[in-house]
mmCIF file of C-alpha atoms in Angstrom:
data_model
loop_
_atom_site.group_PDB
_atom_site.id
_atom_site.type_symbol
_atom_site.label_atom_id
_atom_site.label_comp_id
_atom_site.label_asym_id
_atom_site.label_seq_id
_atom_site.Cartn_x
_atom_site.Cartn_y
_atom_site.Cartn_z
ATOM 1 C CA MET A 1 0.000 0.000 0.000
ATOM 2 C CA ASN A 2 3.014 2.327 0.356
ATOM 3 C CA LYS A 3 3.373 2.656 -3.410
ATOM 4 C CA GLU A 4 -0.329 3.369 -3.918
ATOM 5 C CA PHE A 5 -0.465 5.885 -1.091
ATOM 6 C CA ASP A 6 2.603 7.653 -2.497
ATOM 7 C CA LYS A 7 0.675 8.047 -5.768
ATOM 8 C CA PHE A 8 -2.252 9.512 -3.805
ATOM 9 C CA LYS A 9 0.046 11.982 -2.064
ATOM 10 C CA GLN A 10 1.576 12.913 -5.410
ATOM 11 C CA TRP A 11 -1.904 13.634 -6.808
ATOM 12 C CA LEU A 12 -2.698 15.725 -3.719
ATOM 13 C CA SER A 13 0.541 17.706 -4.043
ATOM 14 C CA LEU A 14 -0.328 18.584 -7.655
ATOM 15 C CA ASN A 15 -4.075 19.127 -7.255
ATOM 16 C CA TYR A 16 -4.860 19.896 -3.632
ATOM 17 C CA SER A 17 -1.807 20.641 -1.489
ATOM 18 C CA ASP A 18 -3.891 21.577 1.575
ATOM 19 C CA GLY A 19 -5.258 18.030 1.523
ATOM 20 C CA LEU A 20 -1.729 16.657 1.641
ATOM 21 C CA LEU A 21 -0.954 18.881 4.627
ATOM 22 C CA ASP A 22 -4.127 17.636 6.359
ATOM 23 C CA LEU A 23 -2.869 14.052 6.594
ATOM 24 C CA ASN A 24 -1.982 12.895 10.110
ATOM 25 C CA PRO A 25 1.330 11.256 10.978
ATOM 26 C CA PRO A 26 1.387 7.438 11.009
ATOM 27 C CA ALA A 27 -0.712 5.617 13.602
ATOM 28 C CA SER A 28 1.300 4.139 16.420
ATOM 29 C CA ASP A 29 1.059 0.479 17.358
ATOM 30 C CA ASP A 30 -0.724 1.607 20.551
ATOM 31 C CA GLU A 31 -3.331 3.570 18.562
ATOM 32 C CA ILE A 32 -3.998 0.591 16.309
ATOM 33 C CA GLU A 33 -4.169 -1.748 19.302
ATOM 34 C CA GLU A 34 -6.664 0.580 21.045
ATOM 35 C CA LEU A 35 -8.791 0.644 17.875
ATOM 36 C CA ILE A 36 -8.822 -3.151 17.552
ATOM 37 C CA LYS A 37 -9.596 -3.567 21.255
ATOM 38 C CA THR A 38 -12.480 -1.063 21.065
ATOM 39 C CA ILE A 39 -14.118 -2.503 17.950
ATOM 40 C CA GLY A 40 -13.479 -6.098 19.026
ATOM 41 C CA VAL A 41 -12.394 -7.404 15.632
ATOM 42 C CA ASP A 42 -9.127 -7.694 13.719
ATOM 43 C CA LEU A 43 -8.667 -5.289 10.836
ATOM 44 C CA PRO A 44 -7.452 -6.283 7.359
ATOM 45 C CA GLU A 45 -3.703 -5.884 6.877
ATOM 46 C CA ASP A 46 -4.129 -3.592 3.860
ATOM 47 C CA PHE A 47 -6.088 -1.110 5.985
ATOM 48 C CA ILE A 48 -3.628 -1.322 8.883
ATOM 49 C CA SER A 49 -0.772 -0.652 6.476
ATOM 50 C CA VAL A 50 -2.453 2.610 5.370
ATOM 51 C CA LEU A 51 -2.999 3.683 8.990
ATOM 52 C CA LYS A 52 0.725 3.127 9.516
ATOM 53 C CA ILE A 53 1.402 5.509 6.612
ATOM 54 C CA HIS A 54 -1.091 8.203 7.691
ATOM 55 C CA ASN A 55 -3.559 7.926 10.550
ATOM 56 C CA GLY A 56 -6.425 9.541 8.676
ATOM 57 C CA GLN A 57 -6.710 13.256 8.250
ATOM 58 C CA LYS A 58 -6.817 16.114 10.756
ATOM 59 C CA GLY A 59 -10.107 17.439 9.394
ATOM 60 C CA GLU A 60 -8.841 20.991 8.981
ATOM 61 C CA SER A 61 -9.152 20.866 5.187
ATOM 62 C CA ALA A 62 -11.597 19.380 2.714
ATOM 63 C CA TRP A 63 -12.491 15.704 2.884
ATOM 64 C CA LEU A 64 -10.172 13.465 0.897
ATOM 65 C CA PHE A 65 -12.411 10.557 -0.153
ATOM 66 C CA ASP A 66 -15.389 11.355 -2.354
ATOM 67 C CA SER A 67 -16.728 14.121 -0.076
ATOM 68 C CA GLN A 68 -15.868 12.121 3.025
ATOM 69 C CA GLU A 69 -13.287 12.474 5.782
ATOM 70 C CA PHE A 70 -10.505 9.886 5.896
ATOM 71 C CA LEU A 71 -11.000 8.723 9.495
ATOM 72 C CA SER A 72 -8.153 8.410 11.983
ATOM 73 C CA THR A 73 -8.126 5.631 14.580
ATOM 74 C CA LYS A 74 -9.600 8.084 17.100
ATOM 75 C CA ARG A 75 -12.367 9.148 14.698
ATOM 76 C CA ILE A 76 -13.154 5.521 13.778
ATOM 77 C CA ILE A 77 -13.667 4.813 17.476
ATOM 78 C CA GLU A 78 -15.923 7.885 17.807
ATOM 79 C CA GLU A 79 -18.075 6.920 14.803
ATOM 80 C CA PHE A 80 -18.151 3.249 15.880
ATOM 81 C CA ASN A 81 -19.396 4.258 19.344
ATOM 82 C CA ILE A 82 -22.088 6.527 17.869
ATOM 83 C CA TRP A 83 -23.400 3.615 15.770
ATOM 84 C CA LYS A 84 -23.106 1.204 18.696
ATOM 85 C CA ASN A 85 -25.219 3.529 20.861
ATOM 86 C CA LEU A 86 -27.756 3.920 18.048
ATOM 87 C CA LEU A 87 -27.923 0.146 17.666
ATOM 88 C CA ASP A 88 -28.543 -0.299 21.386
ATOM 89 C CA LYS A 89 -31.223 2.424 21.549
ATOM 90 C CA GLU A 90 -32.899 3.106 18.201
ATOM 91 C CA LEU A 91 -31.949 0.577 15.560
ATOM 92 C CA GLN A 92 -32.897 -2.734 17.145
ATOM 93 C CA GLY A 93 -34.889 -4.788 14.691
ATOM 94 C CA LYS A 94 -34.429 -2.281 11.847
ATOM 95 C CA VAL A 95 -33.273 -3.957 8.627
ATOM 96 C CA SER A 96 -31.619 -2.752 5.448
ATOM 97 C CA ASN A 97 -31.991 -3.603 1.782
ATOM 98 C CA PRO A 98 -28.480 -4.894 1.038
ATOM 99 C CA ASP A 99 -26.627 -6.138 -2.006
ATOM 100 C CA ASP A 100 -26.137 -9.888 -2.157
ATOM 101 C CA GLY A 101 -23.153 -10.567 0.099
ATOM 102 C CA VAL A 102 -24.122 -8.044 2.789
ATOM 103 C CA LYS A 103 -26.207 -8.823 5.875
ATOM 104 C CA ASN A 104 -29.559 -7.075 6.118
ATOM 105 C CA ASP A 105 -28.717 -5.306 9.377
ATOM 106 C CA TRP A 106 -29.207 -1.550 9.515
ATOM 107 C CA TRP A 107 -25.761 -1.489 11.127
ATOM 108 C CA ASN A 108 -23.548 -4.314 12.313
ATOM 109 C CA LYS A 109 -20.816 -4.025 14.971
ATOM 110 C CA LYS A 110 -18.415 -5.534 12.438
ATOM 111 C CA TRP A 111 -19.061 -2.799 9.870
ATOM 112 C CA ILE A 112 -16.156 -0.482 10.616
ATOM 113 C CA PRO A 113 -16.475 3.103 9.330
ATOM 114 C CA ILE A 114 -13.338 4.268 7.509
ATOM 115 C CA THR A 115 -14.757 7.522 6.109
ATOM 116 C CA SER A 116 -17.478 9.930 7.225
ATOM 117 C CA ASP A 117 -19.386 12.834 5.729
ATOM 118 C CA GLY A 118 -20.201 14.140 9.223
ATOM 119 C CA CYS A 119 -23.914 13.320 8.815
ATOM 120 C CA GLY A 120 -23.952 9.558 9.411
ATOM 121 C CA ASP A 121 -22.844 8.370 5.973
ATOM 122 C CA HIS A 122 -19.785 6.133 5.682
ATOM 123 C CA TYR A 123 -17.776 3.722 3.653
ATOM 124 C CA CYS A 124 -17.234 0.723 5.927
ATOM 125 C CA LEU A 125 -15.059 -2.341 6.125
ATOM 126 C CA ASP A 126 -17.532 -5.231 6.261
ATOM 127 C CA LEU A 127 -15.899 -7.764 8.552
ATOM 128 C CA SER A 128 -19.063 -9.839 8.894
ATOM 129 C CA PRO A 129 -20.467 -10.382 5.391
ATOM 130 C CA SER A 130 -23.277 -12.746 4.528
ATOM 131 C CA PRO A 131 -22.173 -16.199 3.285
ATOM 132 C CA THR A 132 -21.942 -14.940 -0.316
ATOM 133 C CA GLY A 133 -19.861 -11.861 0.603
ATOM 134 C CA THR A 134 -16.149 -11.326 1.131
ATOM 135 C CA LYS A 135 -14.728 -10.494 4.547
ATOM 136 C CA GLY A 136 -13.108 -7.069 4.279
ATOM 137 C CA GLN A 137 -15.322 -5.848 1.422
ATOM 138 C CA ILE A 138 -16.120 -2.133 1.371
ATOM 139 C CA ILE A 139 -19.800 -1.260 1.699
ATOM 140 C CA THR A 140 -21.861 1.910 1.859
ATOM 141 C CA LEU A 141 -23.673 2.870 5.022
ATOM 142 C CA TRP A 142 -25.919 5.865 4.414
ATOM 143 C CA TYR A 143 -27.797 6.738 7.599
ATOM 144 C CA GLU A 144 -31.104 7.664 5.964
ATOM 145 C CA SER A 145 -31.028 5.013 3.237
ATOM 146 C CA SER A 146 -31.724 1.326 3.607
ATOM 147 C CA GLU A 147 -29.383 0.480 0.702
ATOM 148 C CA ARG A 148 -26.153 -1.306 1.637
ATOM 149 C CA GLU A 149 -24.036 -1.599 -1.486
ATOM 150 C CA ILE A 150 -20.783 -3.432 -2.033
ATOM 151 C CA VAL A 151 -18.312 -0.944 -3.473
ATOM 152 C CA SER A 152 -15.174 -3.145 -3.613
ATOM 153 C CA GLN A 153 -14.022 -6.570 -2.525
ATOM 154 C CA SER A 154 -11.229 -5.181 -0.282
ATOM 155 C CA PHE A 155 -9.785 -1.954 1.043
ATOM 156 C CA SER A 156 -6.781 -2.147 -1.286
ATOM 157 C CA GLN A 157 -9.062 -2.625 -4.323
ATOM 158 C CA TRP A 158 -11.254 0.294 -3.202
ATOM 159 C CA PHE A 159 -8.218 2.529 -2.739
ATOM 160 C CA GLU A 160 -6.705 1.549 -6.099
ATOM 161 C CA GLU A 161 -10.019 2.241 -7.861
ATOM 162 C CA TYR A 162 -10.235 5.619 -6.129
ATOM 163 C CA LEU A 163 -6.683 6.443 -7.187
ATOM 164 C CA SER A 164 -7.537 5.477 -10.769
ATOM 165 C CA GLU A 165 -10.565 7.810 -10.717
ATOM 166 C CA LEU A 166 -8.323 10.650 -9.513
ATOM 167 C CA ASN A 167 -5.698 10.003 -12.169
ATOM 168 C CA THR A 168 -8.219 9.804 -15.031
ATOM 169 C CA GLY A 169 -9.801 13.090 -13.936
ATOM 170 C CA ASN A 170 -13.157 11.563 -13.002
ATOM 171 C CA LEU A 171 -12.576 12.844 -9.469
ATOM 172 C CA VAL A 172 -11.403 16.429 -8.939
ATOM 173 C CA TYR A 173 -10.851 18.848 -6.087
ATOM 174 C CA SER A 174 -13.633 21.445 -6.011
ATOM 175 C CA LYS A 175 -13.246 24.738 -4.141
ATOM 176 C CA GLU A 176 -17.006 25.192 -4.443
ATOM 177 C CA TYR A 177 -17.734 21.914 -2.618
ATOM 178 C CA ASN A 178 -14.502 22.093 -0.593
ATOM 179 C CA SER A 179 -13.991 18.409 -1.320
ATOM 180 C CA ILE A 180 -12.809 15.875 -3.831
ATOM 181 C CA VAL A 181 -15.898 15.092 -5.915
ATOM 182 C CA HIS A 182 -16.938 13.419 -9.139
ATOM 183 C CA LYS A 183 -16.469 15.853 -12.032
ATOM 184 C CA ASP A 184 -20.067 15.343 -13.167
ATOM 185 C CA GLU A 185 -21.277 16.821 -9.839
ATOM 186 C CA LEU A 186 -19.761 20.206 -10.739
#
């Protein structure tokens, strides 16, 4: 993942230097251990390797992933705990309309948010797929929508596809939206 993340940083330096400056230093082993202990599940190695490159973003500049914040270990824990509290209080028995390969939960404790738009929408690592899914697949979790879509089969695939979209110009930094967005949204 080092090579791919270097390409991402190169794109940021050419197209959105404030985004590059917004990246946190690498996550420490203690930060990763605290995250794993809190969420109660092991994370895929490809995701851990990215956290060891940059522990998310500070959040002082525009969001780096398709109008979403790249979550640090601390922010993942915060978002995880918000969803856990919602599950305990408001979401019991509520079901989603998922893609084949995703459980029909509204939220599952093994769906780990890796990005956030600040309004309850996330890309998540699905570490508890249905029998036809792939452990570690990336799924959408939109708070107000029952759809749960599989976006990629792994974090590394998702990241590589995102990088490809940046490099082909399908994703661009927009001052108007203060985010990296699809060019057709402009």
